[in-house]
Short mmCIF file of C-alpha atoms in Angstrom, two decimals:
data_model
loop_
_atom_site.label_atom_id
_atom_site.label_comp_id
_atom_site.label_asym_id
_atom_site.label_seq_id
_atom_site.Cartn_x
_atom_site.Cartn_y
_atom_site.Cartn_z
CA UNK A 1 58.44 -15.38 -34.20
CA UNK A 2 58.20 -14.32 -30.23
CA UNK A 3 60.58 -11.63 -30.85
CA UNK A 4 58.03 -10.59 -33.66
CA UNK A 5 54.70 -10.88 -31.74
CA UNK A 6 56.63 -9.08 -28.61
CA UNK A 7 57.52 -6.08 -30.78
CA UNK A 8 54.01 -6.05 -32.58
CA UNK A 9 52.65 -5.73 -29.37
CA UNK A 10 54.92 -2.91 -28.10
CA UNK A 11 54.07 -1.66 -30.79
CA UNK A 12 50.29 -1.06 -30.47
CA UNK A 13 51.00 -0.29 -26.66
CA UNK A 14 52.97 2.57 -28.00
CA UNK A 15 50.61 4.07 -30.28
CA UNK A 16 47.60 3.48 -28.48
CA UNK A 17 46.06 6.38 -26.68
CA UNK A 18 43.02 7.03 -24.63
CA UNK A 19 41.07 9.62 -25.30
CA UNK A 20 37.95 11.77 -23.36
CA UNK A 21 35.03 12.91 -25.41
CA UNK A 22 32.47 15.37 -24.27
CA UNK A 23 29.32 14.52 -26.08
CA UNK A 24 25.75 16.68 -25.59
CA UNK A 25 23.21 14.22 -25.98
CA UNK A 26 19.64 15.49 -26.95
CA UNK A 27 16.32 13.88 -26.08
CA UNK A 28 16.95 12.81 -22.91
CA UNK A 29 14.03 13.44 -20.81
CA UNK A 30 14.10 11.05 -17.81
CA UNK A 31 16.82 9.06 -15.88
CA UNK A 32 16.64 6.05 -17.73
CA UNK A 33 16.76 7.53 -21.00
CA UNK A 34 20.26 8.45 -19.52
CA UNK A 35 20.90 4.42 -19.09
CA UNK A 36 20.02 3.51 -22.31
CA UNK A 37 22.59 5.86 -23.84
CA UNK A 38 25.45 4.85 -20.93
CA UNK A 39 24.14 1.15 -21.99
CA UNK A 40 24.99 1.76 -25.74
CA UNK A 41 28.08 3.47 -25.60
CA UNK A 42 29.65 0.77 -23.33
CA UNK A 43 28.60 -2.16 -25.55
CA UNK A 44 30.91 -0.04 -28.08
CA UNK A 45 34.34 -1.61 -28.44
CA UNK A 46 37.02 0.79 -27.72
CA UNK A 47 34.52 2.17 -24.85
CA UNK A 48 36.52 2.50 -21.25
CA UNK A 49 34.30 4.13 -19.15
CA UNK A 50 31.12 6.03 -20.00
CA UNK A 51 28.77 8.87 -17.56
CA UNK A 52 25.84 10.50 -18.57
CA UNK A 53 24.02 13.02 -16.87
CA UNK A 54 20.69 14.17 -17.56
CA UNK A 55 20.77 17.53 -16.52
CA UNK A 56 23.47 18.90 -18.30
CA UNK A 57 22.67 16.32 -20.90
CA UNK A 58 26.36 15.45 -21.25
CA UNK A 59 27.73 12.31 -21.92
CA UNK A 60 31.75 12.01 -20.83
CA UNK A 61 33.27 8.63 -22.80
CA UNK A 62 36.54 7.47 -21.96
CA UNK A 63 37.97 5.44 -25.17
CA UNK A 64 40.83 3.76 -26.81
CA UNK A 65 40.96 6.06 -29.89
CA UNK A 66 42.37 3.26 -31.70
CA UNK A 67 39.46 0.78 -31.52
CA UNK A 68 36.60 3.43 -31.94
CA UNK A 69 36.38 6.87 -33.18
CA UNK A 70 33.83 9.56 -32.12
CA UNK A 71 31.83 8.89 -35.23
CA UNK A 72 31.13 5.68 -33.97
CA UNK A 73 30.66 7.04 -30.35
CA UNK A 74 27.46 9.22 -31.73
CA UNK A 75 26.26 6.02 -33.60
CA UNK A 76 25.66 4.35 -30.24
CA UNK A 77 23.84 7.41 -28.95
CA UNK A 78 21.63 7.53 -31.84
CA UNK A 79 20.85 3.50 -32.05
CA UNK A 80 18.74 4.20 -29.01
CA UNK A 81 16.97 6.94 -30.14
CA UNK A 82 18.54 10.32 -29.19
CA UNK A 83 21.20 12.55 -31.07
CA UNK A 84 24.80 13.46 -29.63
CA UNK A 85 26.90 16.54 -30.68
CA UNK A 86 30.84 16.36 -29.85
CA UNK A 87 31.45 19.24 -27.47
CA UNK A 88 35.07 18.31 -26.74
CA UNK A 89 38.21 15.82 -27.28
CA UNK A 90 41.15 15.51 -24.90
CA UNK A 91 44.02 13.26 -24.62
CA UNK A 92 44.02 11.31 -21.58
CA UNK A 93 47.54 11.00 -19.79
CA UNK B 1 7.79 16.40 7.22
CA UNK B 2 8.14 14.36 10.08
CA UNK B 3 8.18 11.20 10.74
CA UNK B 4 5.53 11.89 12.92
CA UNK B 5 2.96 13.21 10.76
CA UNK B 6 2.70 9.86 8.63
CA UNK B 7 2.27 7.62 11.65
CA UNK B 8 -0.86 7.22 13.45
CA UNK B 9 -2.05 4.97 15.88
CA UNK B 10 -4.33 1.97 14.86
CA UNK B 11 -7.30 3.18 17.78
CA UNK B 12 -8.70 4.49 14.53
CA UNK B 13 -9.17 1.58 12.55
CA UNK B 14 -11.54 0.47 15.58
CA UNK B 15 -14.28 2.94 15.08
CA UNK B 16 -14.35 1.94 11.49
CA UNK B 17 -16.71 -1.51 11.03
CA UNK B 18 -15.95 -3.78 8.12
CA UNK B 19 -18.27 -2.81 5.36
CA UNK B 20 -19.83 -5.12 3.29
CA UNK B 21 -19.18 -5.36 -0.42
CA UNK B 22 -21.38 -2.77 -2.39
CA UNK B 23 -21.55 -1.92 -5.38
CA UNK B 24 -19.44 0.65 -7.67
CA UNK B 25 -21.29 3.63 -7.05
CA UNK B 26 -21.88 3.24 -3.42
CA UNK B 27 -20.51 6.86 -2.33
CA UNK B 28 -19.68 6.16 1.32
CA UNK B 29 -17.54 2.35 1.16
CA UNK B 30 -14.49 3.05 3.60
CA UNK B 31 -12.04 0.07 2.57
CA UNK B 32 -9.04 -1.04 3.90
CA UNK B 33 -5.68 -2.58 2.79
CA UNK B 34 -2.90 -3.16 4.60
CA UNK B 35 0.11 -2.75 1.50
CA UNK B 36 3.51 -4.23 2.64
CA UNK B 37 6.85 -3.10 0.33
CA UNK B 38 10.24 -5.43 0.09
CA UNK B 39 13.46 -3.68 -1.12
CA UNK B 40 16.45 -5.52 -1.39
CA UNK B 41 18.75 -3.21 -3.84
CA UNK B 42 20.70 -5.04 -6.30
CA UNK B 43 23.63 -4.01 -8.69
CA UNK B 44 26.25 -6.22 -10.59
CA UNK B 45 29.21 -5.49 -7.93
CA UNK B 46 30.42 -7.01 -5.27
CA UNK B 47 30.25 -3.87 -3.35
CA UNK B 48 28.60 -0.93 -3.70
CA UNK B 49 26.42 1.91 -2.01
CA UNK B 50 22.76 2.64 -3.46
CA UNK B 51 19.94 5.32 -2.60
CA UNK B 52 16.30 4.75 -2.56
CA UNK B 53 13.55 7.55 -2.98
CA UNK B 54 10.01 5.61 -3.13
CA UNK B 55 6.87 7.51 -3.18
CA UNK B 56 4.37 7.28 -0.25
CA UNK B 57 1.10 8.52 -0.36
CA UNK B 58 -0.64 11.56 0.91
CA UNK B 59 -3.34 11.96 3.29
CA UNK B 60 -6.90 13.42 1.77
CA UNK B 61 -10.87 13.09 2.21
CA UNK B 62 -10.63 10.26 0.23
CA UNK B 63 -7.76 8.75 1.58
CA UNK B 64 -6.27 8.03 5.07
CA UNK B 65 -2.42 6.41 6.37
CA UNK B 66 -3.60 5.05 9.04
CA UNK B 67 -0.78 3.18 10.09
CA UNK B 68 3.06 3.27 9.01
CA UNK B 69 6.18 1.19 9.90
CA UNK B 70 9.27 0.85 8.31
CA UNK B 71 12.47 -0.93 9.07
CA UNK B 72 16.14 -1.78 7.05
CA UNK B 73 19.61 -1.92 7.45
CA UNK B 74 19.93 1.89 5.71
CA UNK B 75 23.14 3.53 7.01
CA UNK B 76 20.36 7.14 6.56
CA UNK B 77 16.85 7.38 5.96
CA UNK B 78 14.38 10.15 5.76
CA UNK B 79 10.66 11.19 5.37
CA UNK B 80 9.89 14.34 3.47
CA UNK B 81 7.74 16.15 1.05
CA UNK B 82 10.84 18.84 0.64
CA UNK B 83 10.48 19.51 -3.76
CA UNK B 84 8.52 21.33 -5.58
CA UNK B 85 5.12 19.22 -5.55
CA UNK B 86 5.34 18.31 -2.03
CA UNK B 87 5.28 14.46 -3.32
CA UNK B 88 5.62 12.41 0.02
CA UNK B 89 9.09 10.55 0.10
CA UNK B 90 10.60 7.87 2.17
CA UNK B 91 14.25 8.18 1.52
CA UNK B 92 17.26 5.38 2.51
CA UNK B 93 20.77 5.80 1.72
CA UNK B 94 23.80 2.80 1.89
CA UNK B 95 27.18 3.15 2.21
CA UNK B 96 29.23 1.08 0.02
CA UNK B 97 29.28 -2.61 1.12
CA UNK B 98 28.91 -6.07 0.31
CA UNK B 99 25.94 -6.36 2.67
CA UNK B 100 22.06 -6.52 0.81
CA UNK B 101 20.24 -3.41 1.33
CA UNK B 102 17.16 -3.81 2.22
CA UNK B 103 14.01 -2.12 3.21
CA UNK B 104 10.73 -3.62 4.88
CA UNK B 105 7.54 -0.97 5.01
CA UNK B 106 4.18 -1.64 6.09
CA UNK B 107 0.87 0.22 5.97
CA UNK B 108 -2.00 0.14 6.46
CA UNK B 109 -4.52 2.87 3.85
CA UNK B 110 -8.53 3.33 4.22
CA UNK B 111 -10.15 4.32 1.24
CA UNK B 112 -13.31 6.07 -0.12
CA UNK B 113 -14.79 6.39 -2.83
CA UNK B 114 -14.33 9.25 -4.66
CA UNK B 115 -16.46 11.92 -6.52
CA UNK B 116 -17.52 15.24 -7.45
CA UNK B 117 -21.18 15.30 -8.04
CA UNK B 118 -22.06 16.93 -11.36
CA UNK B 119 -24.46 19.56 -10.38
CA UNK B 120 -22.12 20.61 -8.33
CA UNK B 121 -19.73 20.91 -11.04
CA UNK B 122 -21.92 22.58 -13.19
CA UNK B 123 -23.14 25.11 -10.88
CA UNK B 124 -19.52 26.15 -10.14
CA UNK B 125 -18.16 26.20 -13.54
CA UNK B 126 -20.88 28.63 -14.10
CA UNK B 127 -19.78 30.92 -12.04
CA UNK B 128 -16.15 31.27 -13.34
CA UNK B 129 -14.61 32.23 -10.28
CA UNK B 130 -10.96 33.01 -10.57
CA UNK B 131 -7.87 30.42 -10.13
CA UNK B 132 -6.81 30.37 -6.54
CA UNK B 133 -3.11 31.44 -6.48
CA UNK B 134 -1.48 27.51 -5.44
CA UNK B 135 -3.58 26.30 -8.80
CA UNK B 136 -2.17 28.40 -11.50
CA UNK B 137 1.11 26.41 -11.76
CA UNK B 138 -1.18 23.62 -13.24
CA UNK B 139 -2.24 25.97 -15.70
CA UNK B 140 1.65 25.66 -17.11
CA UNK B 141 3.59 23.42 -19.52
CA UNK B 142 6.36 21.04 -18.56
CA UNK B 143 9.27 19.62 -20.25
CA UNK B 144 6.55 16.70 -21.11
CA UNK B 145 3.26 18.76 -21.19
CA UNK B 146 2.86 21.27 -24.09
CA UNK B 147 0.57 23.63 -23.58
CA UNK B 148 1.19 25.80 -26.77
CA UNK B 149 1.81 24.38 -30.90
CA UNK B 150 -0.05 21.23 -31.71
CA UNK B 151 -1.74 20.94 -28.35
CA UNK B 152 -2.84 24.26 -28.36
CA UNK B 153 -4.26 24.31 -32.01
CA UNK B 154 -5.58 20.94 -31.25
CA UNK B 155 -7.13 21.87 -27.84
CA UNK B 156 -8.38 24.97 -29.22
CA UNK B 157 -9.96 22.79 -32.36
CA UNK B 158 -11.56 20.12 -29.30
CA UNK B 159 -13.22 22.72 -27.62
CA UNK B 160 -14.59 25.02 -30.21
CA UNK B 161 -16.07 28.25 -29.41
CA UNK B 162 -17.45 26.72 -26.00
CA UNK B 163 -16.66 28.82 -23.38
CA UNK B 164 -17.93 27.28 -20.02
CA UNK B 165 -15.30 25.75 -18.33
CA UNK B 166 -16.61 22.12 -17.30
CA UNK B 167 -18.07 22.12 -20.81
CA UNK B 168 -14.63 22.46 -22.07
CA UNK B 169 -13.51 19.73 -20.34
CA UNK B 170 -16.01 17.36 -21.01
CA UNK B 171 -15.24 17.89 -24.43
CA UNK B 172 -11.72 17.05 -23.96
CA UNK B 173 -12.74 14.15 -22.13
CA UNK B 174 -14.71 12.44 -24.52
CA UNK B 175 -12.50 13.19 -27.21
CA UNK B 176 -9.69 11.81 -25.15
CA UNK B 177 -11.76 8.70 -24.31
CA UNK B 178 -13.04 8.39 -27.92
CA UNK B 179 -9.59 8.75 -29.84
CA UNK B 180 -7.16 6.82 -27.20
CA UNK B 181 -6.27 2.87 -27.31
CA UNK B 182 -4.16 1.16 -24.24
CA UNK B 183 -0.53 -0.56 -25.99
CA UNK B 184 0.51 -3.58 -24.95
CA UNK B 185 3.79 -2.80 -25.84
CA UNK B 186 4.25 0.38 -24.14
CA UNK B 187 6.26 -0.71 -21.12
CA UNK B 188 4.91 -0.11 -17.74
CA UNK B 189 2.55 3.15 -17.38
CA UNK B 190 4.54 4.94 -20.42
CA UNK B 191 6.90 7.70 -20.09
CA UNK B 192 4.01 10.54 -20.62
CA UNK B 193 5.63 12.31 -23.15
CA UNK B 194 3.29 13.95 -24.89
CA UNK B 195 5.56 15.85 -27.91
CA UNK B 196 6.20 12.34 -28.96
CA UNK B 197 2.60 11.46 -28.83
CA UNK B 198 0.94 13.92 -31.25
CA UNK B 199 2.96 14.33 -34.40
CA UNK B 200 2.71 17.69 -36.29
CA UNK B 201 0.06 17.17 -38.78
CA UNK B 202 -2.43 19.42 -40.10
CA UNK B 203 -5.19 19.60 -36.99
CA UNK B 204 -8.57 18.37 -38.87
CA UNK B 205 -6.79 15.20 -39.54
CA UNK B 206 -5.45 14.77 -36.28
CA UNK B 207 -9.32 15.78 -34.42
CA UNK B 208 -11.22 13.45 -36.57
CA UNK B 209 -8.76 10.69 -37.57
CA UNK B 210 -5.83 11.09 -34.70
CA UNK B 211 -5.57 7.71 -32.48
CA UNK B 212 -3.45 7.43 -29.67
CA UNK B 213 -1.94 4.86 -27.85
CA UNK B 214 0.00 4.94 -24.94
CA UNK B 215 -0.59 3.75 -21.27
CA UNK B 216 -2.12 5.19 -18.52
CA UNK B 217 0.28 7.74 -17.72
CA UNK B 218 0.58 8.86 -21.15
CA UNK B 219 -3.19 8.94 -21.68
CA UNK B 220 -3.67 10.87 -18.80
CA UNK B 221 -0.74 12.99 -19.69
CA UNK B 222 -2.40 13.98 -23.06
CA UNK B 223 -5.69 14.96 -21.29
CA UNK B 224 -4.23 17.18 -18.76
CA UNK B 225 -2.07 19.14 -21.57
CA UNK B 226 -4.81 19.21 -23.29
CA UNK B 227 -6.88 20.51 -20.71
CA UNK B 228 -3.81 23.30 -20.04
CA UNK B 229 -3.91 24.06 -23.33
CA UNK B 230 -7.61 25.01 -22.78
CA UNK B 231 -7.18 27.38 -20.27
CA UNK B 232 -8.08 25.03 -17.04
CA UNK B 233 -5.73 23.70 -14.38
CA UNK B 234 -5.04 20.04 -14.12
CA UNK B 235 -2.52 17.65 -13.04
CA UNK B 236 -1.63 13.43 -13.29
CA UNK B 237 -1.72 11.68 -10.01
CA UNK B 238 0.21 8.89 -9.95
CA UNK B 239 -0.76 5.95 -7.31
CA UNK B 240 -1.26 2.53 -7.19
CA UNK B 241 -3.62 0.19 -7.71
CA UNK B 242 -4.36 -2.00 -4.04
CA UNK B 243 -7.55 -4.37 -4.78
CA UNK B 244 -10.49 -5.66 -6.78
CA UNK B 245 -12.56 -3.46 -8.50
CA UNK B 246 -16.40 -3.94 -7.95
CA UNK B 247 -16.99 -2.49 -11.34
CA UNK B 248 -14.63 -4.65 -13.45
CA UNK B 249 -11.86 -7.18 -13.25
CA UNK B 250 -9.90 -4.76 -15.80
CA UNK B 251 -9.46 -2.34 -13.37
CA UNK B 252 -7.84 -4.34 -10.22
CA UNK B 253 -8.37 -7.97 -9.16
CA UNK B 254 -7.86 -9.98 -5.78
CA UNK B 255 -7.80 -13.88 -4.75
CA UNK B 256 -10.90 -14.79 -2.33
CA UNK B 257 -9.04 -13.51 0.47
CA UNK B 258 -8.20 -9.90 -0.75
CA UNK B 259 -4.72 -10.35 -1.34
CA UNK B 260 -2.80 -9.42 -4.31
CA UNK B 261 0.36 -9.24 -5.50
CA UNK B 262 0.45 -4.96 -6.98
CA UNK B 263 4.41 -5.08 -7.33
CA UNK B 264 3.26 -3.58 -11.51
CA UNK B 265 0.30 -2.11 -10.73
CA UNK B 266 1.03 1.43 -10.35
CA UNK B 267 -1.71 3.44 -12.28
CA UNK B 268 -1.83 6.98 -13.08
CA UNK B 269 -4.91 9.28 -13.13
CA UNK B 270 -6.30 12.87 -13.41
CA UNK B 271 -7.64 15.64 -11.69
CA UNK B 272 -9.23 19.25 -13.27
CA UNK B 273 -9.94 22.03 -11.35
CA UNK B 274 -13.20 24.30 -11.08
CA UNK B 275 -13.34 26.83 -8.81
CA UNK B 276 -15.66 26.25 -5.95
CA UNK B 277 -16.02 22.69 -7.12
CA UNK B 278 -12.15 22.19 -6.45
CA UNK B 279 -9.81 19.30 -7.64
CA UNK B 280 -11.92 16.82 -9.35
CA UNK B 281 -11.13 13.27 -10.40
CA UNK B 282 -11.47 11.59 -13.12
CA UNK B 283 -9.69 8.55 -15.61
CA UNK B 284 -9.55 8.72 -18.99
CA UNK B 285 -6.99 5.75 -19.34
CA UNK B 286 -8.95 3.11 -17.39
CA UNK B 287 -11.84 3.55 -20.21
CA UNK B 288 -9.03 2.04 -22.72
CA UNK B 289 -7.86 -0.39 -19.99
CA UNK B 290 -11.41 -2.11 -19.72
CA UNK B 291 -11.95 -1.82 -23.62
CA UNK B 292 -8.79 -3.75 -24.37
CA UNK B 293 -9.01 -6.18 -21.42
CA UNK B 294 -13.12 -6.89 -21.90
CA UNK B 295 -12.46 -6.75 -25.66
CA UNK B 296 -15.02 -3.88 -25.60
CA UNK B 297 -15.90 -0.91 -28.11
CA UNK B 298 -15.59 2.27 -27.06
CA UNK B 299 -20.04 2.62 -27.79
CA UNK B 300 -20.74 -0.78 -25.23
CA UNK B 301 -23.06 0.36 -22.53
CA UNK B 302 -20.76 -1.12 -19.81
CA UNK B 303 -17.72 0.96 -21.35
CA UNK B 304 -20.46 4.24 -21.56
CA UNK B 305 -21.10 3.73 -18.12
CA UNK B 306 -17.54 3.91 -16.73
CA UNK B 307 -16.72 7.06 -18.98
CA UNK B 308 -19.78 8.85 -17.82
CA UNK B 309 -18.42 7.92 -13.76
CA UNK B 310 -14.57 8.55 -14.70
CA UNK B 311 -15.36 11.83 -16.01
CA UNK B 312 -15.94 12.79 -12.37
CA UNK B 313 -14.88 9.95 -9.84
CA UNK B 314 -12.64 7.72 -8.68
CA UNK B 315 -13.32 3.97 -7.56
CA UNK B 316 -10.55 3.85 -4.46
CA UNK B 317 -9.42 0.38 -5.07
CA UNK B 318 -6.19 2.47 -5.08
CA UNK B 319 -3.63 4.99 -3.70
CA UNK B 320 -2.26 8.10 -4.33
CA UNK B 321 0.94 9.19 -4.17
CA UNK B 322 1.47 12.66 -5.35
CA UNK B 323 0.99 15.13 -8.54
CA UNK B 324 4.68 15.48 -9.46
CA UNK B 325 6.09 16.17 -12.52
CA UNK B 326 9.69 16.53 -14.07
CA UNK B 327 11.10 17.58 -10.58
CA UNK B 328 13.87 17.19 -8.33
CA UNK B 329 13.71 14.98 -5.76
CA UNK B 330 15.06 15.24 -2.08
CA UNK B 331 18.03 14.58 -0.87
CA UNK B 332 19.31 15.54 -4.59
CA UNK B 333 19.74 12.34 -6.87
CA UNK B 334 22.41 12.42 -9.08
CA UNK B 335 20.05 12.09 -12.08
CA UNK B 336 17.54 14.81 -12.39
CA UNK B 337 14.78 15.73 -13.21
CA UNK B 338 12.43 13.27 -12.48
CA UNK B 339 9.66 12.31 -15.58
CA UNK B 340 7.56 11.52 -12.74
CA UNK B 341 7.16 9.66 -9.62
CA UNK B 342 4.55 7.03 -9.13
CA UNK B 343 7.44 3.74 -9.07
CA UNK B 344 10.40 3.86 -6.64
CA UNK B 345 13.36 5.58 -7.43
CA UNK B 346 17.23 4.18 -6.89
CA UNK B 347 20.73 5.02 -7.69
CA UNK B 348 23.72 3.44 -7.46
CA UNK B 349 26.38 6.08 -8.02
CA UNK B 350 24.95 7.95 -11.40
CA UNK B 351 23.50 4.66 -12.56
CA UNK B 352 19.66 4.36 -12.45
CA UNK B 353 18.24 1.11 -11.47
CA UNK B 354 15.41 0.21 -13.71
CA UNK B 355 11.90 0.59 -11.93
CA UNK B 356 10.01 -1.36 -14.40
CA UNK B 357 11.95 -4.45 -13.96
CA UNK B 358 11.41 -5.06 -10.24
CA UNK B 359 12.96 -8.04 -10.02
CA UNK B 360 16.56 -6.63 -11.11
CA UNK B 361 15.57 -3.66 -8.69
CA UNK B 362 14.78 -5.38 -6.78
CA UNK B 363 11.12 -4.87 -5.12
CA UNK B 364 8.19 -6.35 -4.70
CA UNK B 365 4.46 -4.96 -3.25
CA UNK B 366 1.77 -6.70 -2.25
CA UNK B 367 -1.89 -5.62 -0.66
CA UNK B 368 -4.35 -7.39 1.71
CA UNK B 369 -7.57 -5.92 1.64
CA UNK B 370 -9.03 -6.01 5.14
CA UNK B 371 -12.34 -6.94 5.53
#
């Protein structure tokens, strides 16, 4: 059964990858709107690491692509009022 | 600017007697407070750095510093009105460390009361002398004051075919006062967003039906795009409120001794401009303030009589700070632009500490009214 759970586990390790997303995030209009929306997307599980900057209106999400997807990324964005676009998706090594 | 410049010695405060309490009108009460700020910046790590921008206010007839000190364990501060709107700024910057951060400032502000008188106002409207050069900019929109669309039709649909300037205003004025509620739920003085306020529906129902609530930052907000909108410069100016208010309770309260405790009370107001008349004040947000508080209609005499004063005054139980809108402030934060300016500002890394909960800020303001 240990053998079992050990490999299981390697397993996951194996296939799990993180992942950067570039999202542009509309209606942000003041510094704290950028807080709600770094708020959001870190209560998201999966969610590393999360920066938004209001004046590029960019948020940059590190994630474990295998607990959350970037459907579920923009979700958070828009649960606190504002709309996000994906601009870009990279592995990160 | 300087250090220098905002400090002044307190031989002036000698030649000024303590006045007795008057009433509301009384043009020529000088009044005193002496407003003390406590910063101590908090963040949820053990260590961290942090930088503070808070506003500070400006020097004007109706308004003096008359004495400033400051003091903190800031590894870097600075005073300066270096962005766009010349807002005054004292500045303090941590390194990263497990040490509190904190910031003491005390001074001490006179106060007069403030207003334009109306035949003045008149007479110089009437002469519809061009816009000094350093006033057009208020003439333009922001990222959250439209002055074309909805505001324009609706402006246009306020002021009708009138064509003198002050007239114009007081038109927008009254309709402002007339069609505008205070919410509760709004937090702190609102964001002043005033796309989100008016919704695009077809303008007759908005003039005779529209309703908006908001606080005072985004009442005042909707007057002075719609005032844009009509062709005449105006601005916010975001402040403070420092004492009691000898017209109402509604509009700033003290214990027997003067003292208060003004950590929330930041309150934004107005200003129009006529040429040879200048910057005039005036409040369309404390008429909704005093309605809601006093449980009062918008037709109650006392309410009439504060709408006919805040269409061209000020009572100067309060401070201002600057005119500023969506703008960058200086040094450069990491998060700009700036809605506006009236709380203090922090940053820990590109996190924004939140200004309307001063007790995770943290911060805390208080005023003693000198008699």
């Amino acid at each position: 059964m240990k053998k079992f759970l050990f490999l299981a586990i390697l397993v996951v390790f194996s296939f799990a990858a993180k992942k950067e997303a570039i999202i542009i995030v509309n209606g942000m209009t003041c510094p704290l709107c950028t807080m709600a929306v770094k708020t959001s997307l870190k209560h998201t599980p999966g969610v590393i690491s999360a920066k938004v900057i209001l004046h590029n209106k960019t948020a940059t999400v590190i994630y474990d692509d295998t607990k959350t997807t970037p459907k579920k990324l923009l979700k958070a964005i828009e649960i606190v009022g504002y709309s996000g676009k994906i601009k870009e998706i990279k592995e990160v090594k | 600017m300087k250090r220098r410049d905002f400090l002044k010695t307190s031989a002036a405060l000698g030649v000024l007697s303590a006045m007795p309490s008057v009433s509301f009108a009384k043009d020529d009460e000088v009044r005193r407070f002496r407003v003390q700020y406590f910063f101590n910046i908090k963040y949820p790590a053990k260590e961290y750095p942090a930088r503070l921008w808070n506003p500070m206010p400006y020097n004007a007839d109706y308004q003096h510093v008359r004495i400033l000190n400051f003091d903190g364990n800031y590894n870097e501060y600075d005073l300066n009105n270096n962005n766009e709107y010349s807002a005054n700024t004292f500045y303090a910057k941590w390194n990263k460390s497990d040490m509190p951060k904190i910031v003491l400032m005390e001074m001490v502000v006179e106060t007069k009361y403030r207003t334009v008188p109306i035949d003045k106002i008149e007479w110089a409207s009437k002469q519809n002398l061009p816009y000094p050069k350093e006033v057009k900019k208020y003439l333009l929109p922001t990222a959250h004051i439209p002055t074309t669309g909805i505001i324009k039709a609706l402006a246009d649909r306020i002021v009708g075919d009138t064509k003198d300037r002050f007239e114009r205003v007081k038109k927008i004025y009254y309709w402002c006062t007339a069609h505008t509620y205070r919410d509760k739920k709004v937090i702190g003085c609102g964001k002043g967003d005033v796309r989100k306020m008016v919704k695009p529906e077809p303008i007759e129902e908005i003039y005779k039906k529209g309703y908006f609530g908001g606080k005072c930052t985004d009442l005042s907000s909707l007057f002075v795009a719609l005032t844009r909108a009509a062709g005449i410069p105006a601005r916010e100016v975001f402040g403070i409120r420092l004492g009691k208010s000898h017209f109402d309770k509604a509009l700033g309260k003290s214990d027997k001794n003067g003292f208060a405790n003004i950590t929330t009370w930041q309150h934004c107001r107005a200003e129009y401009y006529i040429p040879g008349a200048g910057w005039i004040p005036t409040d369309p947000a404390d008429i909704t303030k005093l309605e809601l508080v006093e449980h009062l209609k918008y037709d109650d005499p006392k309410v009439q009589t504060l709408v006919k004063k805040y269409l061209h005054s000020w009572e100067m139980n309060w401070m201002a700070f600057n005119h500023a809108r969506d703008f960058v402030l200086y040094p450069r934060p990491v998060q700009y632009p700036l809605n506006m300016f009236g709380y203090p500002y922090a940053e820990v890394n590109d996190d924004v500490l939140n200004y309307y909960v001063p007790k995770s800020f943290e911060y805390k303001i208080t005023s003693q009214e000198i008699f």
